[in-house]
PDB file of C-alpha atoms in Angstrom:
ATOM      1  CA  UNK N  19       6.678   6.996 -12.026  1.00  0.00           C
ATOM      2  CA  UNK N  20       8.829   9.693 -11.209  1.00  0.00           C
ATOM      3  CA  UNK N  21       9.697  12.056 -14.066  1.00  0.00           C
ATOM      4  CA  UNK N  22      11.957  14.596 -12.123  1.00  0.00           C
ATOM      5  CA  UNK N  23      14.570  13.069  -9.708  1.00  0.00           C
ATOM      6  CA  UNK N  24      16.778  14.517  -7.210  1.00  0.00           C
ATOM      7  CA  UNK N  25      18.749  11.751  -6.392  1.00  0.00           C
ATOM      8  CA  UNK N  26      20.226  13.512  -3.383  1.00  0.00           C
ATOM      9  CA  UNK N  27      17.989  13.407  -0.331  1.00  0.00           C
ATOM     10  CA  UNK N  28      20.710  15.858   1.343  1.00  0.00           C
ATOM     11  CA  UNK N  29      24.166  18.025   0.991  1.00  0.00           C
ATOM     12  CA  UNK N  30      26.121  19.849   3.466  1.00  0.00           C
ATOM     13  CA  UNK N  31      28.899  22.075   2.196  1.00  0.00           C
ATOM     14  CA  UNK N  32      30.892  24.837   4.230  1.00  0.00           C
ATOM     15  CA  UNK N  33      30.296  28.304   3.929  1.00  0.00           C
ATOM     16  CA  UNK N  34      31.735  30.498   1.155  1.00  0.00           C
ATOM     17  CA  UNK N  35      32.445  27.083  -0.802  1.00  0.00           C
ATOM     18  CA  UNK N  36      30.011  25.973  -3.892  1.00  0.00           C
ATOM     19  CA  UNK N  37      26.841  24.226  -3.562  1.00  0.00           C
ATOM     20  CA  UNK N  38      25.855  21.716  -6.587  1.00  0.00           C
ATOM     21  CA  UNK N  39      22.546  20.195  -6.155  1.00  0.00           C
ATOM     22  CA  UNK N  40      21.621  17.659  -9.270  1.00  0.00           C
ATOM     23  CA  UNK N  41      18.304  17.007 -11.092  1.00  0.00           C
ATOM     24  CA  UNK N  42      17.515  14.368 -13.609  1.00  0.00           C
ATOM     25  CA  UNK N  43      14.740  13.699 -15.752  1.00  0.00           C
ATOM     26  CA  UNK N  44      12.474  11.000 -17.791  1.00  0.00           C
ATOM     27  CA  UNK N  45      10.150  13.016 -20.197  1.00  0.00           C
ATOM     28  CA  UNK N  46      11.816  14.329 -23.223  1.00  0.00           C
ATOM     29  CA  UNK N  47       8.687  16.588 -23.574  1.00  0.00           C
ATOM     30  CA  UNK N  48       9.972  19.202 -20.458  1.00  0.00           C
ATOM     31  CA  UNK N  49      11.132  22.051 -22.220  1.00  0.00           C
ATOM     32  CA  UNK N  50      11.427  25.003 -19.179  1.00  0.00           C
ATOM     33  CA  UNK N  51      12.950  24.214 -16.223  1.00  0.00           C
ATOM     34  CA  UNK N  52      12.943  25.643 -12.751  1.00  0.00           C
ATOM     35  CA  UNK N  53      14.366  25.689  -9.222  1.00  0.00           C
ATOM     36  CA  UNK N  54      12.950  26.854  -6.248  1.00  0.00           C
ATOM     37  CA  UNK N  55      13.281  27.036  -2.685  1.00  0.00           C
ATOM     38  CA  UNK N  56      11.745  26.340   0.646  1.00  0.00           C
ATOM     39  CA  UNK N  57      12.213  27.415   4.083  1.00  0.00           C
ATOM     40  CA  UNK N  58      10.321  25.181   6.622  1.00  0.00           C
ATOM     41  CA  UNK N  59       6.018  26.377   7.160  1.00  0.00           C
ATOM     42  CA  UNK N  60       6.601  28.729   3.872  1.00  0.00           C
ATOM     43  CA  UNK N  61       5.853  27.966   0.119  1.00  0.00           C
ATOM     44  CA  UNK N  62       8.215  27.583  -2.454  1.00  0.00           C
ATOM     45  CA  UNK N  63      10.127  30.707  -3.431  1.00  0.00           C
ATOM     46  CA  UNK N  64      11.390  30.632  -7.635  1.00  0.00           C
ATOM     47  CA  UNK N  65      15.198  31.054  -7.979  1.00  0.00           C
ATOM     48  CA  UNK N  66      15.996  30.408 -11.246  1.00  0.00           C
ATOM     49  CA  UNK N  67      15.058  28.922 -14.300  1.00  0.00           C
ATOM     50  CA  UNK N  68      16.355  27.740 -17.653  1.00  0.00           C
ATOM     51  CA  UNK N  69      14.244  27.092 -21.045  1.00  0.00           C
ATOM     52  CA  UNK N  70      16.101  24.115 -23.355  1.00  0.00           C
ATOM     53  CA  UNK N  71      16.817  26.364 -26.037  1.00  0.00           C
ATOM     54  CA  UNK N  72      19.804  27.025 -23.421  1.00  0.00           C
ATOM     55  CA  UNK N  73      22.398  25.094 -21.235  1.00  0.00           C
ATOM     56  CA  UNK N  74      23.190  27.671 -18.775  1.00  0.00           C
ATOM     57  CA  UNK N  75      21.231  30.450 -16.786  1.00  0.00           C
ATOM     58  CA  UNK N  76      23.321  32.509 -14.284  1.00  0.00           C
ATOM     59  CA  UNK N  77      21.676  34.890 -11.806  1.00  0.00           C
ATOM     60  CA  UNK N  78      24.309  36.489  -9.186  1.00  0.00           C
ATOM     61  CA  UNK N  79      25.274  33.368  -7.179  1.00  0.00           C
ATOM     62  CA  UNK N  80      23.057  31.294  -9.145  1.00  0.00           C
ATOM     63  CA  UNK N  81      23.824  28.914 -12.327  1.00  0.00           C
ATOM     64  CA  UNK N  82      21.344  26.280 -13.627  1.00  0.00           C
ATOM     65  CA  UNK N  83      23.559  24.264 -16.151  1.00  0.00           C
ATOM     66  CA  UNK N  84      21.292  22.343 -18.556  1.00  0.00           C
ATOM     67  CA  UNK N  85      22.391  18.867 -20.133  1.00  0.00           C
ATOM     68  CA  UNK N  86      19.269  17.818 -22.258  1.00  0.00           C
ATOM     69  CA  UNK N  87      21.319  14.588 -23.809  1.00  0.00           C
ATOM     70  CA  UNK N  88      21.928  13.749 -20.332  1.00  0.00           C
ATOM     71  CA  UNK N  89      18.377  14.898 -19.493  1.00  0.00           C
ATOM     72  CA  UNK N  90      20.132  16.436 -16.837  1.00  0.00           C
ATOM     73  CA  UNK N  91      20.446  19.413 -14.686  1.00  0.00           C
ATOM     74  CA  UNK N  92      22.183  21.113 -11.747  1.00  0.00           C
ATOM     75  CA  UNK N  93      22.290  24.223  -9.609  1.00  0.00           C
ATOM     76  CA  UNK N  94      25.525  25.866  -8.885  1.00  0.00           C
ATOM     77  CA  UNK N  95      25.698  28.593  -5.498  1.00  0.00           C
ATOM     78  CA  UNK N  96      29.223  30.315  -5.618  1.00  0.00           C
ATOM     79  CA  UNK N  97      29.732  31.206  -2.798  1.00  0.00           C
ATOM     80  CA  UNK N  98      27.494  29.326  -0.657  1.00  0.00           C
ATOM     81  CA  UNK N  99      25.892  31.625   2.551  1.00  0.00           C
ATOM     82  CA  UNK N 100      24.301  30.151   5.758  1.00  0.00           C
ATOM     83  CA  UNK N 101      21.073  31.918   4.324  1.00  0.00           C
ATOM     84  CA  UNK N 102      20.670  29.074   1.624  1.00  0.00           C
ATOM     85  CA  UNK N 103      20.423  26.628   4.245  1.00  0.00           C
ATOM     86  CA  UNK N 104      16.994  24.748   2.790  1.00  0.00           C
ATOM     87  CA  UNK N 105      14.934  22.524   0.482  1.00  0.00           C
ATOM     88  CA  UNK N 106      15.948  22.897  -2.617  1.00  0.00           C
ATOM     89  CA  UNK N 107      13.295  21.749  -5.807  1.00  0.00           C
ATOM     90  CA  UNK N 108      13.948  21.106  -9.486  1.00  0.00           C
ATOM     91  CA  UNK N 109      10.319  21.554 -11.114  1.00  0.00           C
ATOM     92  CA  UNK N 110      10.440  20.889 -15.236  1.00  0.00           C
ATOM     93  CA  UNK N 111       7.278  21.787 -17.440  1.00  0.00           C
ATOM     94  CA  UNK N 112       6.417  20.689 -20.989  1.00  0.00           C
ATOM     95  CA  UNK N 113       4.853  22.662 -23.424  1.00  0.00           C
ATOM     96  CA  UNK N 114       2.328  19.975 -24.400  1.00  0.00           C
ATOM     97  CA  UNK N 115       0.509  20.351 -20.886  1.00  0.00           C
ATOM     98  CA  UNK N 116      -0.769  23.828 -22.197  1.00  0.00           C
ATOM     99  CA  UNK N 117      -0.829  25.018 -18.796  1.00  0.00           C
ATOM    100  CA  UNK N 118       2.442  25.209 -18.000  1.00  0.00           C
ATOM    101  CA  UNK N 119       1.948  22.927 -14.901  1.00  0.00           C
ATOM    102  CA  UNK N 120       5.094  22.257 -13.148  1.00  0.00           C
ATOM    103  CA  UNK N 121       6.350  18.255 -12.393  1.00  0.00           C
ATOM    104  CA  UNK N 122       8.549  18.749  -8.652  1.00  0.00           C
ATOM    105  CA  UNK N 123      11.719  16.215  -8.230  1.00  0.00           C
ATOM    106  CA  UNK N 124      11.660  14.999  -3.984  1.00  0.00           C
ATOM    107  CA  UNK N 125      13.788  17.674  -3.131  1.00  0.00           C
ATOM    108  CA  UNK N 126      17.319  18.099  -1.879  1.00  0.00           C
ATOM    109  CA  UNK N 127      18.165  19.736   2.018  1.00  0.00           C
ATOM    110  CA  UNK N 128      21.077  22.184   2.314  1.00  0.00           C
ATOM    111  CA  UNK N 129      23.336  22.894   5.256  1.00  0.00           C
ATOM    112  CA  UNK N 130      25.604  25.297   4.299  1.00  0.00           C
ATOM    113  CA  UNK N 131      27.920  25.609   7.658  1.00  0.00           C
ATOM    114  CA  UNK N 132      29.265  28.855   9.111  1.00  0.00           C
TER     115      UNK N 132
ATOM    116  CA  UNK D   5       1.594  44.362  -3.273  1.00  0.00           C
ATOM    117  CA  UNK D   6       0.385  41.321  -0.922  1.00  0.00           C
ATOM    118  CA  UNK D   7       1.862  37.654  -1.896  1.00  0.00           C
ATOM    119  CA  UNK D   8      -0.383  34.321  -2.675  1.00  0.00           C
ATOM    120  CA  UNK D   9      -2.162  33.961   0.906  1.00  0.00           C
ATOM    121  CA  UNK D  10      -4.054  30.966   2.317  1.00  0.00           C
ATOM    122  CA  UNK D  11      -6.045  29.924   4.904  1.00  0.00           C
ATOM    123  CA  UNK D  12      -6.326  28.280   7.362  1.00  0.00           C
ATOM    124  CA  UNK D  13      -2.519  27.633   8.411  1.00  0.00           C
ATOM    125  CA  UNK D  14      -3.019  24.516   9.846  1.00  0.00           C
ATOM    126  CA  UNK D  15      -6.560  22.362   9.703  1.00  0.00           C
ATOM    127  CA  UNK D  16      -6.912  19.168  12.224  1.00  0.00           C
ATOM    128  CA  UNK D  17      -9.913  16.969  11.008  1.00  0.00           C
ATOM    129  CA  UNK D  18     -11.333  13.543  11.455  1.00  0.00           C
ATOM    130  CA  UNK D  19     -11.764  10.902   9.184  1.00  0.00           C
ATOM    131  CA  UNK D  20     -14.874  11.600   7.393  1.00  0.00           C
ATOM    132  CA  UNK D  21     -15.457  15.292   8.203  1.00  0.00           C
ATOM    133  CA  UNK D  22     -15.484  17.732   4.971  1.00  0.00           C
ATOM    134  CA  UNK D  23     -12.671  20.849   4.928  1.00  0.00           C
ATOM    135  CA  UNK D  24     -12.455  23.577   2.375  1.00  0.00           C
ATOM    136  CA  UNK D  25      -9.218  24.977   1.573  1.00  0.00           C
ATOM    137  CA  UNK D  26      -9.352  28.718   0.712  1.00  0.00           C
ATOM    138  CA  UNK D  27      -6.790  30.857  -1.613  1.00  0.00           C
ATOM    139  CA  UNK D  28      -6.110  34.360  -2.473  1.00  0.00           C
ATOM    140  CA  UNK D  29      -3.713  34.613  -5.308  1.00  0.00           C
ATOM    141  CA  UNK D  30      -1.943  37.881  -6.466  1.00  0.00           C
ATOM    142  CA  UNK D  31      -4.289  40.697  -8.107  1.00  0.00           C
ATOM    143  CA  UNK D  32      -3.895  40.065 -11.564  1.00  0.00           C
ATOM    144  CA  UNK D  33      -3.085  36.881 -12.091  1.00  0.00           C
ATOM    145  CA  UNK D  34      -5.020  35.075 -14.262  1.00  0.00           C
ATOM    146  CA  UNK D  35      -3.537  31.576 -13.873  1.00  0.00           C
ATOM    147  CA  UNK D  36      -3.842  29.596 -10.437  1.00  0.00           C
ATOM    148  CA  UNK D  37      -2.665  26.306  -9.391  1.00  0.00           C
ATOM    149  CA  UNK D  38      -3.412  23.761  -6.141  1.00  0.00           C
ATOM    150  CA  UNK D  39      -0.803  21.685  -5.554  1.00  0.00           C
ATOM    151  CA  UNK D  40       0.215  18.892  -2.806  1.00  0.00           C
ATOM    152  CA  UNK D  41       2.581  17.849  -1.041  1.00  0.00           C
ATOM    153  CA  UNK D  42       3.223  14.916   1.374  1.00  0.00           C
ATOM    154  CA  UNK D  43       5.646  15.064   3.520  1.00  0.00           C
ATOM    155  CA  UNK D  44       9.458  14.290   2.552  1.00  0.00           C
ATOM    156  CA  UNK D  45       8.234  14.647  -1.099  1.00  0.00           C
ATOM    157  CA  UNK D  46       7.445  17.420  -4.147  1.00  0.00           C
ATOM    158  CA  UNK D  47       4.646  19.251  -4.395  1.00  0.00           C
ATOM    159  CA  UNK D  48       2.649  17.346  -6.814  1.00  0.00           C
ATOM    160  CA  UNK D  49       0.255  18.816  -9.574  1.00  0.00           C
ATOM    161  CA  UNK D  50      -3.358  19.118  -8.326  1.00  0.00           C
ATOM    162  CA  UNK D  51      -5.432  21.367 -10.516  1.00  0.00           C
ATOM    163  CA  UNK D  52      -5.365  24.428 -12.942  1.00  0.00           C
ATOM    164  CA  UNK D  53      -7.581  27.418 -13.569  1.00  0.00           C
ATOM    165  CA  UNK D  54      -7.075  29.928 -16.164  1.00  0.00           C
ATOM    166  CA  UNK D  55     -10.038  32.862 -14.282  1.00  0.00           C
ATOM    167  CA  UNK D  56     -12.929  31.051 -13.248  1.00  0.00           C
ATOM    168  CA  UNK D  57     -12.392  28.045 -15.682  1.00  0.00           C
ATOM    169  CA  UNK D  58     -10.725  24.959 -14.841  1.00  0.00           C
ATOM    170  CA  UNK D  59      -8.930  23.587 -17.435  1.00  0.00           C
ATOM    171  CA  UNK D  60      -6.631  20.865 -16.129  1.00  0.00           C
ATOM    172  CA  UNK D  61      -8.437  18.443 -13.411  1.00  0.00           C
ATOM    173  CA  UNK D  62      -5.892  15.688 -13.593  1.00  0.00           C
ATOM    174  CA  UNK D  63      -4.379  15.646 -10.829  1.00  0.00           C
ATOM    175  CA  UNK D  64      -7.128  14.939  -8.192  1.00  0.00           C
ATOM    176  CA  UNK D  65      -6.473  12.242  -6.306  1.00  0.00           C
ATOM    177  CA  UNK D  66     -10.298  11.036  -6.290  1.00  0.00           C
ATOM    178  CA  UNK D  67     -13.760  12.744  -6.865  1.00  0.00           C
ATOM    179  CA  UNK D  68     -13.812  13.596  -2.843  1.00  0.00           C
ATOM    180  CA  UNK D  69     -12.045  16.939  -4.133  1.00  0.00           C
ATOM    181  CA  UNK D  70     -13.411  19.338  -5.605  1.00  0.00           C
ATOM    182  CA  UNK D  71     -11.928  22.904  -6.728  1.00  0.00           C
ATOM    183  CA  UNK D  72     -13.567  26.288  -7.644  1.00  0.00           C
ATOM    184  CA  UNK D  73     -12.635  29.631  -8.624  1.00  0.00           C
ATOM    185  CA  UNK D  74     -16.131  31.242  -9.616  1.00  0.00           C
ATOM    186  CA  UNK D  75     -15.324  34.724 -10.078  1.00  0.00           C
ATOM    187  CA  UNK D  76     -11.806  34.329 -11.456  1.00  0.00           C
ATOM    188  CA  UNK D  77      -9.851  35.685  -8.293  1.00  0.00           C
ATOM    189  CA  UNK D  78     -10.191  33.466  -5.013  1.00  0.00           C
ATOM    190  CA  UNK D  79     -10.368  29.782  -5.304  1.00  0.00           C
ATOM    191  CA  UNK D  80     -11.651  26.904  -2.683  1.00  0.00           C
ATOM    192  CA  UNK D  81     -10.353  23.536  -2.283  1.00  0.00           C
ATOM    193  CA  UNK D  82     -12.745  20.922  -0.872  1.00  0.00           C
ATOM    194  CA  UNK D  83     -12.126  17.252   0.514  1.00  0.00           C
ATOM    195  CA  UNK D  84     -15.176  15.561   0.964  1.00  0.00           C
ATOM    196  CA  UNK D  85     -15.065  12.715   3.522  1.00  0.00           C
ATOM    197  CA  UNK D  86     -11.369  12.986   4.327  1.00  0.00           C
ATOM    198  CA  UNK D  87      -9.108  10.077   4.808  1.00  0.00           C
ATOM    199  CA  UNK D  88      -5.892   9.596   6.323  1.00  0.00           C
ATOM    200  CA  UNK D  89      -3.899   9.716   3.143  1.00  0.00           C
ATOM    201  CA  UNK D  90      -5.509  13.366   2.342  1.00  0.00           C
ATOM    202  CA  UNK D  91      -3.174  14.392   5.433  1.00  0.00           C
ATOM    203  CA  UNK D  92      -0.237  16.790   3.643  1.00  0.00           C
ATOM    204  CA  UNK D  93       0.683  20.664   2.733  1.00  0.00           C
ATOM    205  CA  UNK D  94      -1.748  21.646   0.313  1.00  0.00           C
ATOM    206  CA  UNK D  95      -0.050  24.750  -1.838  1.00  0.00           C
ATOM    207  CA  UNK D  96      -1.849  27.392  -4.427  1.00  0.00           C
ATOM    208  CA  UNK D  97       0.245  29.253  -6.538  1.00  0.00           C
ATOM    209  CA  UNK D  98      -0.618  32.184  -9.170  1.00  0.00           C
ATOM    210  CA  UNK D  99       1.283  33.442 -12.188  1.00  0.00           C
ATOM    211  CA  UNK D 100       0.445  36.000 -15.016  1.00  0.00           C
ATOM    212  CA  UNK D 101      -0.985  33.856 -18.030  1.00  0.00           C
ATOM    213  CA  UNK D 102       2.322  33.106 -19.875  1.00  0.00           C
ATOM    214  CA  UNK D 103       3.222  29.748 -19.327  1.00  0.00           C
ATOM    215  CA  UNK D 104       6.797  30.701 -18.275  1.00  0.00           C
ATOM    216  CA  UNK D 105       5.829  32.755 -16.061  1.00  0.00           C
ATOM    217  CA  UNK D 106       7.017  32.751 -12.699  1.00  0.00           C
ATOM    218  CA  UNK D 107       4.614  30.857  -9.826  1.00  0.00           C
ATOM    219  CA  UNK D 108       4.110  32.264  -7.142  1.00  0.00           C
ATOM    220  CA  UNK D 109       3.588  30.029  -3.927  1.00  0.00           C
ATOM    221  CA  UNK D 110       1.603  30.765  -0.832  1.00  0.00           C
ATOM    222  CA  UNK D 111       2.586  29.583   2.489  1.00  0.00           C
ATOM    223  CA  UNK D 112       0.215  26.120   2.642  1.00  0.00           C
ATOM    224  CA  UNK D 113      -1.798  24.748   4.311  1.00  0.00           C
ATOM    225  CA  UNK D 114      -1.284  21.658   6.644  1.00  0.00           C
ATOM    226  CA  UNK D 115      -4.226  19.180   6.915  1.00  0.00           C
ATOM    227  CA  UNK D 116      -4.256  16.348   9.383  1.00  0.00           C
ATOM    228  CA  UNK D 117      -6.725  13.958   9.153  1.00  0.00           C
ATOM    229  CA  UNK D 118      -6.780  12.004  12.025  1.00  0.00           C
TER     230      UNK D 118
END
């Protein structure tokens, strides 16, 4: 079963507008969440993350908004660049795994158009 | 100051033939991860070392693979007798021991089995 869903295969938004990519999840147990990103033939690169103590993270551009209720969470870009154009991953670990071993939701492709 | 490297890139083999997967992680880092990822999907949870012990196995797919890390820096992945299905991006990533600490992700790499 999938524990960490990106419902969104896909989002195209226009340059200098904002960029909200979505994330929901089944295990109450995830406590730290993360995002990362991918250009094509490289590994993930970490962008931000959030523990659930929280319900918001902001880094420059970057905002990871935390609903735990909702067991729910989203990215924010303000303003989007065509340098974010990629794959975009919500990971979530729990603190019962011990090894802080990080559950991946299918992923979500942005075009961000000049 | 040299990133999580892999190798090979790329690795063509044919049903039944036996590959090993090699990874340098970042000097230092005591935890290291394989992870893998088909294609269209997440990167999903594969193993965990903390140095040269392996502490979370639970992700292998069958007993065909097989990790190591025996000296607590690089590690080896090995398929036995590969299959079709074994054909995806196969990711290591290292972090400092803190389980919120950041992973970092080498490039991959892709295995065809044909």
């Amino acid at each position: 079963d999938q524990q960490v869903k990106q419902n969104s295969p896909s989002l195209s938004v226009q340059e200098g507008r904002i960029s909200i990519l979505n994330c929901d999840y089944t295990n109450s147990m995830f406590d730290y969440f993360l995002w990362y990103k991918k250009y094509p033939a490289e590994g993930p690169t970490f962008l931000i993350s959030i523990s659930s103590i929280k319900d918001k993270n902001e880094d420059g551009r970057f905002t990871v908004f935390l609903n735990k209720s909702a067991k729910h969470l989203s990215l924010h870009i303000v303003p989007s660049q065509p340098g974010d154009s990629a794959v975009y991953f919500c990971a979530a670990s729990a603190d019962s795994s011990n090894t802080g071993k990080l559950i991946f939701g299918q992923g979500t492709t942005l075009q961000v158009k000049p | 100051g040299a990133g999580v490297s892999q190798s090979p890139r790329y690795k063509v083999a044919k049903r039944g033939q036996d590959v090993a997967l090699r990874c340098d992680p970042i000097s230092g880092h005591v935890s290291l991860f394989w992870y893998q990822q088909a294609l269209g999907q997440g990167p999903e949870f594969l193993t965990y070392f903390q140095n040269e012990a392996q502490l979370d196995k639970s992700g292998l797919p069958s007993d065909r693979f097989f990790a190591e890390r025996p000296e607590g820096s690089v590690s080896t992945l090995k398929i036995q007798r590969t299959q079709q299905e074994d054909s995806a991006v196969y990711l290591c990533a290292s972090s400092l021991l803190d389980r919120e600490e950041t992973q970092y992700f080498g490039p991959g790499t892709r295995l065809l089995v044909l």
